[in-house]
Coordinates of C-alpha atoms and ligand atoms in Angstrom, one line a residue:
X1 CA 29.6 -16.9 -15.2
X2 CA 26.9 -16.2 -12.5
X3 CA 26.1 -12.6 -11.6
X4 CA 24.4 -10.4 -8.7
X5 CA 21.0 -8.8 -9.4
X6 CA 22.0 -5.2 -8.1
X7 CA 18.4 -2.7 -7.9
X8 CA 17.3 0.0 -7.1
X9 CA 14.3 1.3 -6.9
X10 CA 12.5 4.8 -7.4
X11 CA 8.8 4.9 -6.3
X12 CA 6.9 8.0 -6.9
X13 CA 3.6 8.1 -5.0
X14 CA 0.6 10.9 -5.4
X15 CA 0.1 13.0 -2.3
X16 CA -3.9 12.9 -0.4
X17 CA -3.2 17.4 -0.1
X18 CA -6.3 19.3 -0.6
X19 CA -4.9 21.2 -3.1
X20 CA -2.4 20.7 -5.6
X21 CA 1.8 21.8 -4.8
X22 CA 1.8 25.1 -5.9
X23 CA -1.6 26.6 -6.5
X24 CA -5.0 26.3 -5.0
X25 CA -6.8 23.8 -7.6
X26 CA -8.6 21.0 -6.1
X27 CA -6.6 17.7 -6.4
X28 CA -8.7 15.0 -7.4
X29 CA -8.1 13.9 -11.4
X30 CA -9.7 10.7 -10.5
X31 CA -13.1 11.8 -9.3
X32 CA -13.3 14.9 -11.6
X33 CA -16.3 15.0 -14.0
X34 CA -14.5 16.7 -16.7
X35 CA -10.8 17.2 -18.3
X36 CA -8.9 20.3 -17.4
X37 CA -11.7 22.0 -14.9
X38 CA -9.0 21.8 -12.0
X39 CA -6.8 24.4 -13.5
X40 CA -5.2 27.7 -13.2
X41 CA -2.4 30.1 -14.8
X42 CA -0.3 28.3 -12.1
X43 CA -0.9 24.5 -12.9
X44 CA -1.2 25.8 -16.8
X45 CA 2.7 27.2 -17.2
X46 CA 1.0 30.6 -18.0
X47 CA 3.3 33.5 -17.7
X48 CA 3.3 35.4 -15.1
X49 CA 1.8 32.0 -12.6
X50 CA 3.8 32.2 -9.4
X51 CA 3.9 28.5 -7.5
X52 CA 3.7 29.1 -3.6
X53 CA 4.1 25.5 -1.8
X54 CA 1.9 23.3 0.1
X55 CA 2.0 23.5 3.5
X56 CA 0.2 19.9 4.1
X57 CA 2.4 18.2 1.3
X58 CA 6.0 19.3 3.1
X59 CA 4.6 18.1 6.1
X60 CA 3.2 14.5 5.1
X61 CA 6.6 14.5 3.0
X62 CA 8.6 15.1 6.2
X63 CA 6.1 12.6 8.1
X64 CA 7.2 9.8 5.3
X65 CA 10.8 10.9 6.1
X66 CA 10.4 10.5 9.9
X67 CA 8.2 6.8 9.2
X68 CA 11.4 5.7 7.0
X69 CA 14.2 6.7 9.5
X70 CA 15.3 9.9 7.3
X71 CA 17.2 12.4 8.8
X72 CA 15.8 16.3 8.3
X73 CA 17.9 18.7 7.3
X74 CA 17.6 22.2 8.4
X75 CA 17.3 23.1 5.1
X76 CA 15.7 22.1 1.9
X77 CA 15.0 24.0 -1.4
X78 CA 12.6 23.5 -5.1
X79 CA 15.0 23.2 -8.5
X80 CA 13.6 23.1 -11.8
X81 CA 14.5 19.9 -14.4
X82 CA 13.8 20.7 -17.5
X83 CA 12.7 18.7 -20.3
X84 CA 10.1 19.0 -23.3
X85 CA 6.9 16.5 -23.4
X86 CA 3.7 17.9 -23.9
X87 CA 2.5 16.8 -20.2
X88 CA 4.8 19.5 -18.8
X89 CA 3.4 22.9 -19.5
X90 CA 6.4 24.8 -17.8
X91 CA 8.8 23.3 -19.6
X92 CA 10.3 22.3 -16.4
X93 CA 9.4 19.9 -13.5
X94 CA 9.4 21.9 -9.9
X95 CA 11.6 19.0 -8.0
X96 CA 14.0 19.0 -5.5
X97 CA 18.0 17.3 -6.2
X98 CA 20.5 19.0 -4.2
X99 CA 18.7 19.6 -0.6
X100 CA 15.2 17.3 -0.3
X101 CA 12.9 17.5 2.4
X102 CA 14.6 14.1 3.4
X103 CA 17.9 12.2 3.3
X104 CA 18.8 8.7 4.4
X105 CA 16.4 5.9 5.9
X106 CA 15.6 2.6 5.8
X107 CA 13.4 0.0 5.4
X108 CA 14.0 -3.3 6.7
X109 CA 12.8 -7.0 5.2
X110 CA 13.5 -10.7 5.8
X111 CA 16.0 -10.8 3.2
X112 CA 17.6 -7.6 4.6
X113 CA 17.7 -3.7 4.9
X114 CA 17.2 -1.9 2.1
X115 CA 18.8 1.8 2.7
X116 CA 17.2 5.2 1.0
X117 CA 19.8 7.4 -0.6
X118 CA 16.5 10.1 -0.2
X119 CA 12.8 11.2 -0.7
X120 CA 11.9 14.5 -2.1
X121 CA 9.2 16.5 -3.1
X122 CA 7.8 17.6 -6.8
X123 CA 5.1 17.7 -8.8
X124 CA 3.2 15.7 -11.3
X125 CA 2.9 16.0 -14.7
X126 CA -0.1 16.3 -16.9
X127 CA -1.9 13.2 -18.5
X128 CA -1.8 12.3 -21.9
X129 CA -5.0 10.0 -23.1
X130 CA -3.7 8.3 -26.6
X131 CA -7.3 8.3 -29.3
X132 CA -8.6 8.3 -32.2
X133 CA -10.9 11.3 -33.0
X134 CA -12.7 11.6 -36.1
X135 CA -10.4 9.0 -37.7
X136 CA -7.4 10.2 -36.5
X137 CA -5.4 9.1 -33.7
X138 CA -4.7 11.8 -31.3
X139 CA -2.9 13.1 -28.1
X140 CA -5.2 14.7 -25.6
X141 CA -3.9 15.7 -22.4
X142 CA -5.6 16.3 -19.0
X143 CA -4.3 19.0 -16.8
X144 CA -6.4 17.9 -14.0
X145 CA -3.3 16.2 -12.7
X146 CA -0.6 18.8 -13.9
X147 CA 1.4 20.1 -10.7
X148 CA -0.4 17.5 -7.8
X149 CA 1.9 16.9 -5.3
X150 CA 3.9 14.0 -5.7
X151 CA 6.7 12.2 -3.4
X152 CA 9.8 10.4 -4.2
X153 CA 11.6 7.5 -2.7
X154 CA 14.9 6.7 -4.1
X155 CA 16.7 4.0 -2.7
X156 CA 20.2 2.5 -2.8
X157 CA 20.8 -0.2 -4.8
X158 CA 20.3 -2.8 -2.0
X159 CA 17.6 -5.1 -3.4
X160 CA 19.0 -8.4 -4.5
X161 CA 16.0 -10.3 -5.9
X162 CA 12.7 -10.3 -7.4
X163 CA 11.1 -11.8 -3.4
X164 CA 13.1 -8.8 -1.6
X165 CA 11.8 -6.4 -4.3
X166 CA 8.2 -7.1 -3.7
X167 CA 8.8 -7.4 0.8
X168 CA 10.4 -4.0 0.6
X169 CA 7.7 -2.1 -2.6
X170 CA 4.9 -3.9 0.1
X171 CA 6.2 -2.8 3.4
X172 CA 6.3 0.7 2.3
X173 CA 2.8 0.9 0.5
X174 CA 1.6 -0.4 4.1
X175 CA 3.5 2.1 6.0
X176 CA 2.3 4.9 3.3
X177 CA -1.6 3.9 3.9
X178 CA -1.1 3.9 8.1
X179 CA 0.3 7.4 7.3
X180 CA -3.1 8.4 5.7
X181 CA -0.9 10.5 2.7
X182 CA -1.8 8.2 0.0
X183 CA -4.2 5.7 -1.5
X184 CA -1.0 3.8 -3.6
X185 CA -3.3 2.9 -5.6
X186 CA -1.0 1.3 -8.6
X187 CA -3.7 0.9 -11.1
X188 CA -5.1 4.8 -11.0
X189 CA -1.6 5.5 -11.0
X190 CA -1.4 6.9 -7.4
X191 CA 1.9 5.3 -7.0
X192 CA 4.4 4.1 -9.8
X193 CA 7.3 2.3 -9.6
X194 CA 10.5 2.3 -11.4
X195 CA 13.5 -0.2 -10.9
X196 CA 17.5 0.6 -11.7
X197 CA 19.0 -2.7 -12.9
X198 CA 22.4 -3.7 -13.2
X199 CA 24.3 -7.2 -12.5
X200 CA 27.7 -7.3 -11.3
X201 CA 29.4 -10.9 -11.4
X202 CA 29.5 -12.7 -8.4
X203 CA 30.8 -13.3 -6.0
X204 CA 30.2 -10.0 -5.0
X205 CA 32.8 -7.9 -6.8
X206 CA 30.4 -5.2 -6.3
X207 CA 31.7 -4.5 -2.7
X208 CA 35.5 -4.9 -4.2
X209 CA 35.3 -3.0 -7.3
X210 CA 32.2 -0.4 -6.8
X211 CA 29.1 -1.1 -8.4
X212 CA 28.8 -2.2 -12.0
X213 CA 29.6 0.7 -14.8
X214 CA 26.1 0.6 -16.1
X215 CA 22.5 0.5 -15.2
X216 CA 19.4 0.1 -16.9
X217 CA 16.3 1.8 -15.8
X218 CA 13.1 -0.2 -16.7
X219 CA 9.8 2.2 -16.5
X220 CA 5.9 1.5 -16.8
X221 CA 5.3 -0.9 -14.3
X222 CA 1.8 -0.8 -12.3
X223 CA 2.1 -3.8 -9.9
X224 CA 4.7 -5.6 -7.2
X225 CA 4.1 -8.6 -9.2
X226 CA 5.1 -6.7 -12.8
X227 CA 8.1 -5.4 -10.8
X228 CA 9.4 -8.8 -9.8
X229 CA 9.1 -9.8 -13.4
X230 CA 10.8 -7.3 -15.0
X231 CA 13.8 -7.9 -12.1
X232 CA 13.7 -11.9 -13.6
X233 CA 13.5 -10.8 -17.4
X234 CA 15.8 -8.3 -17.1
X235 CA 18.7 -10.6 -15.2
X236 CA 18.5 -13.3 -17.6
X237 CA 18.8 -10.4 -20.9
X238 CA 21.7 -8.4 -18.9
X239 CA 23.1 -12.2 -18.3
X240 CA 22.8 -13.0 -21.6
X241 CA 24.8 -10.0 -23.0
X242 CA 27.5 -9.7 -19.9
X243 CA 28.4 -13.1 -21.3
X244 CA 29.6 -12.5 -24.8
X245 CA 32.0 -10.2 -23.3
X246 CA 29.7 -6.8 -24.3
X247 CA 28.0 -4.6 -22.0
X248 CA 24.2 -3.6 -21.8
X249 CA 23.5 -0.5 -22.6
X250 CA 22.3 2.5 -20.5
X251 CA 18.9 3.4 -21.9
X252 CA 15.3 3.6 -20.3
X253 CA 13.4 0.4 -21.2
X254 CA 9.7 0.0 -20.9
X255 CA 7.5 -2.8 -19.2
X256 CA 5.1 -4.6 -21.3
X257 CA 2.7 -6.1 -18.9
X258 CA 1.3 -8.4 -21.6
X259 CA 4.8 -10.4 -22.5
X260 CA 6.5 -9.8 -19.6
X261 CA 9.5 -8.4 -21.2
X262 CA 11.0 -5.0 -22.1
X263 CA 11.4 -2.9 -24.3
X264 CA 14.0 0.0 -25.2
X265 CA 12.7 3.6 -24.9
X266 CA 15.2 6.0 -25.2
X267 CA 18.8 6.3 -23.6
X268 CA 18.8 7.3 -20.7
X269 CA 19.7 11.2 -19.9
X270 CA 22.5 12.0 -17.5
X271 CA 21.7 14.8 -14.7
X272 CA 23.3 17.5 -16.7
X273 CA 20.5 17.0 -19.8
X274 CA 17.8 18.1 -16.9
X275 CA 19.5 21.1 -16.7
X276 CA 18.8 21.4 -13.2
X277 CA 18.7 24.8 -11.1
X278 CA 17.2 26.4 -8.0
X279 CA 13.5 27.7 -8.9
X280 CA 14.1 31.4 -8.2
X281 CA 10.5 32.1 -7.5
X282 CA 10.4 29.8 -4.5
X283 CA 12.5 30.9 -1.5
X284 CA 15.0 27.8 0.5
X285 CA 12.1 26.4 2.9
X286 CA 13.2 26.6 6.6
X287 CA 12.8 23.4 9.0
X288 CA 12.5 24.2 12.4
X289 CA 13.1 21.5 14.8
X290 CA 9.9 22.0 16.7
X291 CA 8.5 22.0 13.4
X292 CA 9.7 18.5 13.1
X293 CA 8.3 17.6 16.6
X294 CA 5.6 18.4 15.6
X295 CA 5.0 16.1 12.6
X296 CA 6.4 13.3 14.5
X297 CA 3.9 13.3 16.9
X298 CA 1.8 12.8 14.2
X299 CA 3.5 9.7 13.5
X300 CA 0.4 6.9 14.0
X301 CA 1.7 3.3 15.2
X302 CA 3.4 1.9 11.6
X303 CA 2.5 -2.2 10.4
X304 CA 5.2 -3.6 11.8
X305 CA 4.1 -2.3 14.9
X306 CA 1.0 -3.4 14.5
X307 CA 1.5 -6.8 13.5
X308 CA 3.3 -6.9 16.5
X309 CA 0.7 -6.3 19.1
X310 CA -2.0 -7.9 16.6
X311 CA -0.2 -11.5 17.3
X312 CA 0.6 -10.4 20.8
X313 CA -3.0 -10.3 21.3
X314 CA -3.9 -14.2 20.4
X315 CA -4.3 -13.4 16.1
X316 CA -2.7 -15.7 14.2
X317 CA 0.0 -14.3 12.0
X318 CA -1.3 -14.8 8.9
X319 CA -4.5 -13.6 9.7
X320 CA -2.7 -10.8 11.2
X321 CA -0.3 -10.3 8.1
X322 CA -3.8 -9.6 6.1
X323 CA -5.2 -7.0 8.5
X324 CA -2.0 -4.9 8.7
X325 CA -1.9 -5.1 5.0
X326 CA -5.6 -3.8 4.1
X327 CA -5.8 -0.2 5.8
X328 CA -9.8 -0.4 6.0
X329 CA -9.9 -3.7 8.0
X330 CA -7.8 -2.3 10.3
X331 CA -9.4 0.6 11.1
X332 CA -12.4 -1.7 11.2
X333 CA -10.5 -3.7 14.1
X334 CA -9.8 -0.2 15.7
X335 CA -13.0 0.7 16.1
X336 CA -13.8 -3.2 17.3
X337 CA -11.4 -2.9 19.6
X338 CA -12.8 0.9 21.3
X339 CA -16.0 -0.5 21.7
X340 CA -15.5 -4.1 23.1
X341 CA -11.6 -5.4 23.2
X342 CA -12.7 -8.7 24.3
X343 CA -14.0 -9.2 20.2
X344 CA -11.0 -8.3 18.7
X345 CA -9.8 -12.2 18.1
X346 CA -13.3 -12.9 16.9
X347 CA -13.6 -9.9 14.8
X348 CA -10.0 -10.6 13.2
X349 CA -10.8 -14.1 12.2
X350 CA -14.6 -13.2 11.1
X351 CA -12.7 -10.6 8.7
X352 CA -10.4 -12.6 7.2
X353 CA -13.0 -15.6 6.5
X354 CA -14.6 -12.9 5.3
X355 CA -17.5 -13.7 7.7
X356 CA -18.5 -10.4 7.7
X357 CA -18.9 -7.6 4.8
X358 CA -16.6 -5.0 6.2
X359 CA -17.7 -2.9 3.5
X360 CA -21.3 -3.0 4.6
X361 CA -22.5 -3.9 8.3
X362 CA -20.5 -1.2 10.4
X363 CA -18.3 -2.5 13.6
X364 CA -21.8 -1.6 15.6
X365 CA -23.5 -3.7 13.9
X366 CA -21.7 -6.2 13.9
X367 CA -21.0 -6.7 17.2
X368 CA -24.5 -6.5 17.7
X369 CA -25.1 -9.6 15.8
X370 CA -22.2 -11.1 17.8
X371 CA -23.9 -10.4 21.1
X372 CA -27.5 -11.5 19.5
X373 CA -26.1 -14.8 18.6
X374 CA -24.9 -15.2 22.0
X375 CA -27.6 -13.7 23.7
X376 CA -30.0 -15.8 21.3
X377 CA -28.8 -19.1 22.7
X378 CA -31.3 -20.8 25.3
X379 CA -28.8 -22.3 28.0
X380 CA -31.5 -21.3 30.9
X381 CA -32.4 -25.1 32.7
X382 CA -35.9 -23.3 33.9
X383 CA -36.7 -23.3 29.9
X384 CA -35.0 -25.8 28.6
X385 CA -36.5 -28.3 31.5
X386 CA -40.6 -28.0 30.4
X387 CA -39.7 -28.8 26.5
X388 CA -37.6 -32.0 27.5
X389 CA -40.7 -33.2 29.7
X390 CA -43.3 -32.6 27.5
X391 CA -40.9 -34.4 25.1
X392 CA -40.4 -37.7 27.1
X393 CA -44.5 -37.7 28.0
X394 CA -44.7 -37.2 24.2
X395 CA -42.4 -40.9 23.5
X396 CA -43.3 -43.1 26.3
X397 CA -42.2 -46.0 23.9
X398 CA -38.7 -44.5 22.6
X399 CA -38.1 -43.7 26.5
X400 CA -38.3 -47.5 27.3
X401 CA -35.8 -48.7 24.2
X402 CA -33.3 -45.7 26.2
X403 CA -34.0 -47.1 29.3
X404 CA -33.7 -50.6 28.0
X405 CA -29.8 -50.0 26.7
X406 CA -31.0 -48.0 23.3
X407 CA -28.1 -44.8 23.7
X408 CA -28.7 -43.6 20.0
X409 CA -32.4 -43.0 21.3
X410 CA -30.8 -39.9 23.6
X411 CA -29.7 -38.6 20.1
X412 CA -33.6 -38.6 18.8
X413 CA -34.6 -36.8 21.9
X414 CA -31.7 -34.2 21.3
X415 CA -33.3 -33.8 17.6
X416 CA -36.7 -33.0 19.1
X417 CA -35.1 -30.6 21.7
X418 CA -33.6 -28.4 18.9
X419 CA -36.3 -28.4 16.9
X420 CA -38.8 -27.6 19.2
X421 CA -36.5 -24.8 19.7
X422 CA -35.7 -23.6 16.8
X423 CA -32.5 -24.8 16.7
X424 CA -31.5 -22.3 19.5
X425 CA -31.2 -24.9 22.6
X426 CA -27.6 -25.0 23.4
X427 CA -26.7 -29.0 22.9
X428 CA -24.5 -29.5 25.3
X429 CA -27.1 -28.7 28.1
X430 CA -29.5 -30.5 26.3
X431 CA -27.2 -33.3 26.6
X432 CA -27.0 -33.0 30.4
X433 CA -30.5 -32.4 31.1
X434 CA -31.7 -35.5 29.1
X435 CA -29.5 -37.7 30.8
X436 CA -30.0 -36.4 34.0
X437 CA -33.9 -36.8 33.5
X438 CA -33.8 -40.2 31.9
X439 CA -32.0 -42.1 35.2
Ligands
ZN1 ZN1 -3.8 25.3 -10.5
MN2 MN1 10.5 12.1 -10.1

């Protein structure tokens, strides 16, 4: 029997905000200095903390939304999901499952479109650090992070394989960075992915029958590369199983990074366990259409875009593939481009070769060095004339073995040229001059 990968994927990314969702502590748990100095009675779960939302975080949400092709309802509203883990002070999670900030979308890839069912808005939980103090291994946890704002993209289950996976989880980091909402950066945990898994046998009873009756969620993965793994390791065990007749069960597995294979956490819960209801302390949010306007004309130009008009203007794609996928060099190729747009070939390729330290010499700089190079080179004939005669007077005797038939001896005279000059002569008027001195 040969089956379908069927995935989906769920990718929860940290919001830049100022602030945290619901209170006015600073959000930054990876610069802080200490544990637990970004708190409050809000971000704590203390009685009595009322959460009051984040302006900046519904609008970069709702900018995502408009970047993904997500429609905006009129109308969007905060539940609570409750379960019990120590990072969760509340109790609950302030999320969003009947009405979220967005609904819909896409995002395309070679292997084809991968539809969002939606992205909401919630907030992160706490962080646990695992130790051992005084001999004894402990829990400690961080509140730092409790309550940051955090996004989430769920999408249909319309990736088919382990390449798709990483086009699609790449095209949206990139389109996530040009937004300026989020570093995604996977190793601080900044964005974290999570993959639905299921096979259905082939061919394709999934679009005759409905999807398969099970899915297995697979958690604790922290790179594209991981995720494609745990897609491969996971179809072969699913395989495996679907062909003795039996099914795989529904749980929440774990990636380990360091075998490559998964492991069983817990079975999975079902909606109803989260217990889920409007949080009656935060009234239904209200999106205006001009307020929607409005964030879209925020909308920058998004990768593809740019990839677009990078190769348009002479890059080569795969330089141009780079640039659009490292946010810094291409705001480095911006600000290029806004001072001299002639440069902006040179500059791409220079970047790429990594002929120049992006994260050092600033894009005045080096264009500075670019013109000095250029402006360094002696092509002037009423300066490059006196060294070539004083040269020939110098080697009377190699001038007679050139004039005699001797055409390597032009190359000796070249030599002296450039090194009289300190290598700054430009040879190919060298060339001419020499010859046309030596008739
Ligand atoms: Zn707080
Ligand atoms: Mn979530």
């Amino acid at each position: 029997m040969t089956y379908q990968l069927i995935c989906g994927a769920e990718i929860h990314v940290e919001l830049k905000t100022k602030s945290k969702m619901f209170c006015g502590c600073k959000n930054d748990p990876f610069h802080a200095p200490k544990p637990n100095i970004y708190t409050c009675p809000v971000c704590l779960g203390l009685p009595g903390g009322l959460p009051v939302p984040n302006k900046q975080a519904v609008e970069d949400t709702i900018l995502l939304g408009l970047a993904l092709h997500c429609e905006i309802p009129e109308f969007s509203h905060f539940d609570r999901k409750h379960y019990f883990y120590p990072d969760l002070p509340k109790g609950y999670q302030i999320s969003q499952k009947d009405e979220p900030l967005c609904q819909g979308g896409y995002v395309d890839t070679s292997y084809g479109r991968v539809r969002l069912n939606h992205i909401h808005l919630e907030e992160d939980a706490a962080k646990m650090h695992h130790a051992t103090v005084d001999g004894k291994q402990v829990s400690l946890i961080d509140y730092n992070r409790s309550s940051v704002a955090l996004v989430e993209i769920v999408t249909e289950p319309d990736i088919k394989s382990p390449e798709q996976a990483k086009e699609f989880l790449k095209n949206v980091r990139d389109i996530i960075r040009s937004l300026g909402i989020s570093d995604c950066d996977m190793e601080k945990g900044s964005m974290r992915l999570e993959a639905n898994i299921s096979l259905a046998p082939t061919p394709s009873r999934s679009v005759l029958v409905g999807l398969p009756n099970y899915k297995v969620e697979v958690k604790n993965i922290n790179s594209f590369r991981y995720f494609a793994n745990a897609l491969t390791t996971e179809y072969a065990r699913h395989a495996e199983i679907l062909d003795r007749g039996e099914t795989p069960v529904q749980e929440t597995r774990g990636y380990r990074s360091d075998t490559g294979t998964t492991a069983s956490q817990r079975i999975k819960e079902d909606a109803a366990d989260y217990r889920y209801f409007p949080d009656p302390d935060i009234p239904p949010l209200v999106i205006s259409r001009d307020w929607v306007e409005q964030i879209r004309s925020r909308l920058p130009e998004l990768p593809s875009a740019k990839l677009d008009s990078l190769i348009a203007s002479g890059i080569a794609e795969s330089a141009a593939k780079i640039i659009v996928g490292n946010q810094v060099m291409m705001d480095y190729l911006d600000q290029v481009k806004n001072i001299d747009p002639k440069l902006v070939g040179q500059a791409a390729k220079d970047l790429v070769n990594k002929k120049v330290d992006y994260q050092k010499v600033s894009p005045e700089e080096y264009l500075k060095s670019l013109q000095a190079k250029s402006e360094d080179k002696i092509t002037d004939d009423s300066v490059l004339k006196p060294i070539i005669e004083k040269i020939l007077a110098d080697n009377p005797t190699v001038v007679a073995d050139y004039k005699a038939g001797k055409q390597n001896a032009l190359g000796f005279f070249v030599g002296a040229v450039m090194k009289a000059t300190a290598g700054k002569a430009d040879p190919g008027i060298v060339n001419k001059l020499l010859r046309d001195t030596l008739i």
